[in-house]
Amino acid sequence: MKLLGEAAWRHTLLLFTCGDFLGERTIEQHIEGEGESLRWLTERCGNRYHVFHNEEKGNLRQVQGLLEKVEEMAQRGGFFRLDEATLNAVKEKQGEAEERAKERKRRAEEQRRQRRELFPEGTKTLPELRLVVLGSRGVGKTSVGNTIFGSKERGDGQRTSCSAARRGLVGGTRLTVVDTPGWWKSFSASDTPEATKEQLRLSGFLCPPGPHAFLLAIDADGSFGAKHLRAAESHLELLGGGRVEAYRGGLHPGRLGGRLRRGRAHRRGGRGAALPSGAMRKQVSRHRQQERGRREAGRRAAGEDQRGRGG
């Protein structure tokens, strides 16, 4: 909003989407219950707001209601005029963004060239790959699995509440893809429900002896700033690792294992990054120790049973 100037607030209306999830709560109760920041924002917009129920796509009344509120606001304050200085600032920002985009594209092309040199065509593929998809809510983690397997096991729009493994054969490689529940994008693990955190901890055990890679899903049409990185890091730490070690580049079934073993990747990557399996080493180790303990207990019980029969 700073780019548009102070006057933009007089022409701003808050549009709450996904009003279906409010249930019996009114939007006013939601605003009051969500804390000081949302109350401040609502007041900053002159207490102008509207709610869309996304499941009611054929409900024209909610659309008409929005248009009426916009029209009323326009009748009072006219339309927003962008001054020359603000317009120049916007154009400058756009130019900087375009330059950064060109630089990212150049780096991506260079990385693809390096990968082709490191892993020429015909490189032997791994017989099996185990992946865990992580990310905040609504970024399309379930869609990742549907895309990989080329079919829908369940709807993309359904919220994932429990970690679940899906298995199949893709291009001659046996794949296990674990879908996980998401966290709120801007909040650390301390604000995430315990049930969700337990499901995240469980995810690695659903593809024993452990995943080859974590895929951190990030929505390409949304922002990803420092607070979102901190939120991701705090949730990755639940798996036993430290800071997020993100790796640039796409995922190729035949090349992932070699990339992780040789460490030929760049840190701090972009979206769709594959995370190293080191974050699960402690957890997998505990899992193996528990398995050994259960086997030893079984052998002891069998020995005692035989001695009892011999006596």
Coordinates of C-alpha atoms in Angstrom, one line a residue:
M1 CA 0.0 0.0 0.0
K2 CA 3.0 2.3 0.5
L3 CA 3.6 2.2 -3.2
L4 CA 0.1 3.6 -3.9
G5 CA 0.4 6.4 -1.3
E6 CA -1.7 7.4 1.8
A7 CA -4.7 8.3 -0.3
A8 CA -5.2 4.7 -1.4
W9 CA -6.6 3.7 2.0
R10 CA -9.7 5.8 1.4
H11 CA -10.4 3.7 -1.7
T12 CA -9.7 0.3 -0.1
L13 CA -12.2 -2.4 0.9
L14 CA -11.3 -5.6 2.7
L15 CA -12.5 -8.7 0.8
F16 CA -12.6 -11.8 3.0
T17 CA -12.5 -15.0 1.0
C18 CA -13.3 -18.6 2.1
G19 CA -16.1 -17.3 4.3
D20 CA -17.5 -20.9 4.2
F21 CA -14.9 -21.8 6.9
L22 CA -16.4 -19.3 9.4
G23 CA -19.2 -21.7 10.2
E24 CA -21.5 -20.2 12.8
R25 CA -19.2 -17.3 13.4
T26 CA -20.0 -13.9 11.9
I27 CA -17.4 -11.9 10.1
E28 CA -17.5 -9.4 12.9
Q29 CA -16.7 -12.1 15.5
H30 CA -13.9 -13.2 13.3
I31 CA -12.4 -9.7 13.1
E32 CA -12.6 -9.3 16.8
G33 CA -11.1 -12.7 17.6
E34 CA -8.2 -12.6 15.2
G35 CA -6.2 -10.0 17.1
E36 CA -5.1 -6.4 17.0
S37 CA -3.5 -6.5 13.5
L38 CA -6.7 -7.4 11.7
R39 CA -8.8 -4.9 13.7
W40 CA -6.3 -2.2 12.8
L41 CA -6.4 -3.1 9.1
T42 CA -10.2 -3.1 9.2
E43 CA -10.3 0.3 10.8
R44 CA -7.7 1.6 8.4
C45 CA -10.0 0.7 5.5
G46 CA -12.8 2.7 7.1
N47 CA -14.5 -0.5 8.4
R48 CA -15.4 -1.4 4.8
Y49 CA -15.4 -5.1 4.2
H50 CA -17.2 -7.9 2.4
V51 CA -17.2 -11.7 2.6
F52 CA -17.1 -14.2 -0.3
H53 CA -18.2 -17.8 0.3
N54 CA -16.1 -19.6 -2.3
E55 CA -18.2 -22.7 -2.3
E56 CA -21.2 -20.7 -3.4
K57 CA -20.0 -19.8 -6.9
G58 CA -23.5 -19.5 -8.3
N59 CA -24.6 -17.0 -5.6
L60 CA -24.9 -13.7 -7.4
R61 CA -26.1 -11.9 -4.3
Q62 CA -22.7 -11.9 -2.7
V63 CA -21.3 -10.5 -5.9
Q64 CA -24.0 -7.8 -6.1
G65 CA -23.4 -7.0 -2.5
L66 CA -19.7 -6.4 -3.2
L67 CA -20.4 -4.2 -6.2
E68 CA -22.9 -2.1 -4.2
K69 CA -20.3 -1.4 -1.5
V70 CA -17.7 -0.5 -4.1
E71 CA -20.2 1.8 -5.8
E72 CA -21.1 3.5 -2.5
M73 CA -17.4 4.0 -1.7
A74 CA -16.9 5.5 -5.2
Q75 CA -19.8 7.9 -4.8
R76 CA -18.3 9.2 -1.6
G77 CA -14.7 9.5 -2.7
G78 CA -14.6 9.3 -6.5
F79 CA -11.9 7.1 -7.9
F80 CA -8.2 6.8 -7.0
R81 CA -5.8 9.0 -8.9
L82 CA -2.3 7.8 -9.1
D83 CA 0.1 10.8 -8.9
E84 CA 3.2 11.1 -11.2
A85 CA 5.7 10.4 -8.4
T86 CA 3.9 7.3 -7.3
L87 CA 3.6 6.1 -10.9
N88 CA 7.3 6.6 -11.5
A89 CA 8.1 4.6 -8.3
V90 CA 5.9 1.8 -9.4
K91 CA 7.6 1.7 -12.8
E92 CA 11.0 1.7 -11.2
K93 CA 10.0 -1.2 -8.9
Q94 CA 8.7 -3.1 -11.9
G95 CA 11.9 -2.5 -13.8
E96 CA 14.0 -3.8 -10.8
A97 CA 11.7 -6.9 -10.6
E98 CA 12.2 -7.6 -14.3
E99 CA 16.0 -7.4 -13.9
R100 CA 15.9 -9.8 -11.0
A101 CA 13.7 -12.1 -13.0
K102 CA 16.1 -12.1 -15.9
E103 CA 19.0 -12.8 -13.5
R104 CA 17.1 -15.8 -11.9
K105 CA 16.4 -17.1 -15.4
R106 CA 20.0 -16.8 -16.4
R107 CA 21.1 -18.7 -13.2
A108 CA 18.5 -21.4 -13.8
E109 CA 19.7 -22.0 -17.4
E110 CA 23.3 -22.2 -16.1
Q111 CA 22.3 -24.7 -13.5
R112 CA 20.4 -26.8 -16.1
R113 CA 23.6 -26.8 -18.2
Q114 CA 25.7 -27.9 -15.3
R115 CA 23.2 -30.7 -14.5
R116 CA 23.3 -31.9 -18.0
E117 CA 27.1 -32.1 -17.8
L118 CA 27.1 -33.8 -14.4
F119 CA 24.3 -36.3 -15.3
P120 CA 24.3 -37.0 -19.1
E121 CA 21.4 -38.8 -20.7
G122 CA 21.5 -42.5 -20.0
T123 CA 22.4 -42.1 -16.3
K124 CA 21.0 -45.1 -14.5
T125 CA 17.9 -44.4 -12.6
L126 CA 17.3 -45.4 -9.0
P127 CA 14.8 -48.3 -8.7
E128 CA 13.0 -46.5 -5.9
L129 CA 12.5 -43.0 -4.6
R130 CA 10.8 -41.9 -1.4
L131 CA 9.6 -38.3 -1.1
V132 CA 7.8 -36.2 1.6
V133 CA 5.9 -33.1 0.5
L134 CA 5.9 -30.3 3.0
G135 CA 4.5 -26.8 3.0
S136 CA 2.0 -24.3 4.4
R137 CA -1.7 -24.6 3.9
G138 CA -3.2 -24.1 0.4
V139 CA 0.1 -24.3 -1.6
G140 CA -1.0 -27.5 -3.5
K141 CA 0.9 -30.3 -1.7
T142 CA -1.8 -32.8 -2.7
S143 CA -1.7 -31.5 -6.2
V144 CA 2.0 -32.3 -6.3
G145 CA 1.2 -36.0 -5.7
N146 CA -1.6 -35.9 -8.2
T147 CA 0.8 -34.4 -10.8
I148 CA 3.6 -36.9 -10.1
F149 CA 1.3 -39.9 -10.5
G150 CA -0.8 -38.4 -13.2
S151 CA -4.1 -39.2 -11.5
K152 CA -6.2 -37.9 -8.6
E153 CA -6.4 -40.1 -5.5
R154 CA -8.5 -37.4 -3.9
G155 CA -9.5 -33.8 -4.7
D156 CA -6.9 -31.1 -4.8
G157 CA -9.1 -28.8 -2.8
Q158 CA -9.6 -31.1 0.1
R159 CA -7.6 -30.1 3.2
T160 CA -5.1 -32.7 4.4
S161 CA -5.4 -33.5 8.1
C162 CA -3.2 -36.6 8.4
S163 CA 0.1 -37.6 6.7
A164 CA -0.6 -40.3 4.1
A165 CA 1.7 -42.2 1.8
R166 CA 0.9 -42.9 -1.9
R167 CA 2.8 -45.5 -4.0
G168 CA 3.1 -46.1 -7.7
L169 CA 5.4 -46.7 -10.6
V170 CA 6.5 -43.7 -12.6
G171 CA 8.9 -44.1 -15.6
G172 CA 10.2 -47.4 -14.3
T173 CA 10.9 -46.0 -10.8
R174 CA 8.9 -47.1 -7.7
L175 CA 7.7 -43.9 -6.0
T176 CA 6.4 -43.3 -2.5
V177 CA 5.0 -39.7 -2.0
V178 CA 3.9 -38.7 1.5
D179 CA 1.4 -35.9 1.7
T180 CA 1.4 -33.9 4.9
P181 CA -0.9 -31.4 6.6
G182 CA 0.2 -27.8 6.2
W183 CA 1.0 -25.0 8.7
W184 CA -0.2 -21.4 8.6
K185 CA 2.2 -19.6 6.2
S186 CA 3.4 -16.8 8.5
F187 CA 3.4 -18.6 11.8
S188 CA 6.1 -20.7 13.5
A189 CA 5.7 -24.2 14.8
S190 CA 4.8 -22.9 18.3
D191 CA 1.5 -21.7 16.9
T192 CA 0.7 -24.9 15.1
P193 CA -1.7 -27.4 16.7
E194 CA 0.1 -30.4 18.4
A195 CA -1.9 -32.8 16.2
T196 CA -0.5 -31.3 13.1
K197 CA 3.0 -31.3 14.4
E198 CA 2.7 -35.0 15.3
Q199 CA 1.6 -35.7 11.7
L200 CA 4.7 -33.9 10.4
R201 CA 7.0 -35.9 12.7
L202 CA 5.3 -39.1 11.5
S203 CA 5.7 -38.3 7.8
G204 CA 9.2 -39.8 7.5
F205 CA 8.1 -43.1 9.0
L206 CA 5.5 -43.6 6.3
C207 CA 8.3 -44.3 3.8
P208 CA 10.8 -46.4 5.7
P209 CA 13.7 -46.4 6.1
G210 CA 13.4 -42.7 5.4
P211 CA 12.8 -40.3 2.5
H212 CA 15.4 -39.5 -0.2
A213 CA 14.2 -35.9 -0.2
F214 CA 11.7 -33.5 1.2
L215 CA 9.9 -31.3 -1.3
L216 CA 9.1 -27.9 0.2
A217 CA 6.1 -26.6 -1.8
I218 CA 5.8 -22.9 -2.3
D219 CA 3.0 -21.2 -4.2
A220 CA 4.4 -19.3 -7.2
D221 CA 1.7 -16.7 -7.1
G222 CA 2.2 -15.6 -3.5
S223 CA 4.9 -13.8 -1.6
F224 CA 7.6 -15.6 0.3
G225 CA 9.5 -13.3 2.7
A226 CA 11.6 -13.6 5.8
K227 CA 8.7 -14.4 8.1
H228 CA 7.6 -17.2 5.8
L229 CA 11.2 -18.6 5.7
R230 CA 11.3 -18.6 9.6
A231 CA 7.9 -20.4 9.6
A232 CA 9.2 -23.1 7.3
E233 CA 12.5 -23.5 9.2
S234 CA 10.7 -23.9 12.5
H235 CA 8.5 -26.7 11.0
L236 CA 11.4 -28.4 9.3
E237 CA 13.1 -28.5 12.7
L238 CA 10.3 -30.8 14.0
L239 CA 11.8 -33.4 11.7
G240 CA 15.1 -33.3 13.6
G241 CA 17.2 -31.0 11.4
G242 CA 18.4 -27.5 11.8
R243 CA 18.0 -24.6 9.4
V244 CA 16.4 -25.2 6.0
E245 CA 19.0 -26.2 3.5
A246 CA 17.1 -25.6 0.2
Y247 CA 18.5 -26.8 -3.1
R248 CA 17.9 -25.2 -6.4
G249 CA 16.6 -27.0 -9.4
G250 CA 13.9 -29.4 -10.4
L251 CA 13.6 -33.1 -9.4
H252 CA 14.6 -35.8 -11.8
P253 CA 14.0 -39.4 -10.5
G254 CA 17.2 -40.7 -11.9
R255 CA 19.4 -37.9 -10.6
L256 CA 18.2 -37.0 -7.2
G257 CA 20.2 -39.6 -5.3
G258 CA 23.4 -38.7 -7.0
R259 CA 22.8 -35.0 -6.3
L260 CA 22.3 -35.5 -2.6
R261 CA 25.2 -37.9 -2.3
R262 CA 27.7 -35.7 -4.1
G263 CA 26.4 -32.5 -2.7
R264 CA 26.5 -30.8 -6.1
A265 CA 23.8 -28.2 -5.4
H266 CA 23.4 -24.6 -4.5
R267 CA 22.0 -23.6 -1.2
R268 CA 19.1 -21.3 -0.6
G269 CA 17.0 -22.2 -3.6
G270 CA 13.6 -21.1 -5.0
R271 CA 10.3 -22.9 -5.1
G272 CA 10.0 -26.6 -5.5
A273 CA 13.3 -27.1 -3.7
A274 CA 14.4 -30.5 -2.7
L275 CA 15.7 -30.7 0.9
P276 CA 18.4 -33.1 2.0
S277 CA 17.5 -36.2 3.9
G278 CA 19.8 -35.2 6.8
A279 CA 16.8 -33.7 8.5
M280 CA 15.5 -37.2 9.0
R281 CA 18.6 -39.0 10.1
K282 CA 18.1 -38.8 13.8
Q283 CA 14.4 -39.8 13.4
V284 CA 15.3 -42.7 11.1
S285 CA 18.0 -43.8 13.6
R286 CA 15.5 -43.8 16.4
H287 CA 13.1 -45.7 14.2
R288 CA 15.7 -48.4 13.5
Q289 CA 16.7 -48.6 17.2
Q290 CA 13.0 -49.2 18.1
E291 CA 12.8 -51.9 15.4
R292 CA 15.9 -53.6 16.7
G293 CA 14.5 -53.4 20.3
R294 CA 11.2 -55.0 19.2
R295 CA 13.0 -57.8 17.4
E296 CA 15.3 -58.5 20.4
A297 CA 12.2 -58.5 22.7
G298 CA 10.5 -60.9 20.3
R299 CA 13.6 -63.2 20.4
R300 CA 13.8 -63.1 24.2
A301 CA 10.1 -63.9 24.4
A302 CA 10.5 -66.8 22.0
G303 CA 13.5 -68.1 24.0
E304 CA 11.6 -67.9 27.3
D305 CA 8.7 -69.8 25.7
Q306 CA 11.0 -72.6 24.5
R307 CA 12.6 -72.9 27.9
G308 CA 9.2 -73.0 29.5
R309 CA 8.2 -75.8 27.2
G310 CA 11.4 -77.7 27.9
G311 CA 10.9 -77.4 31.6

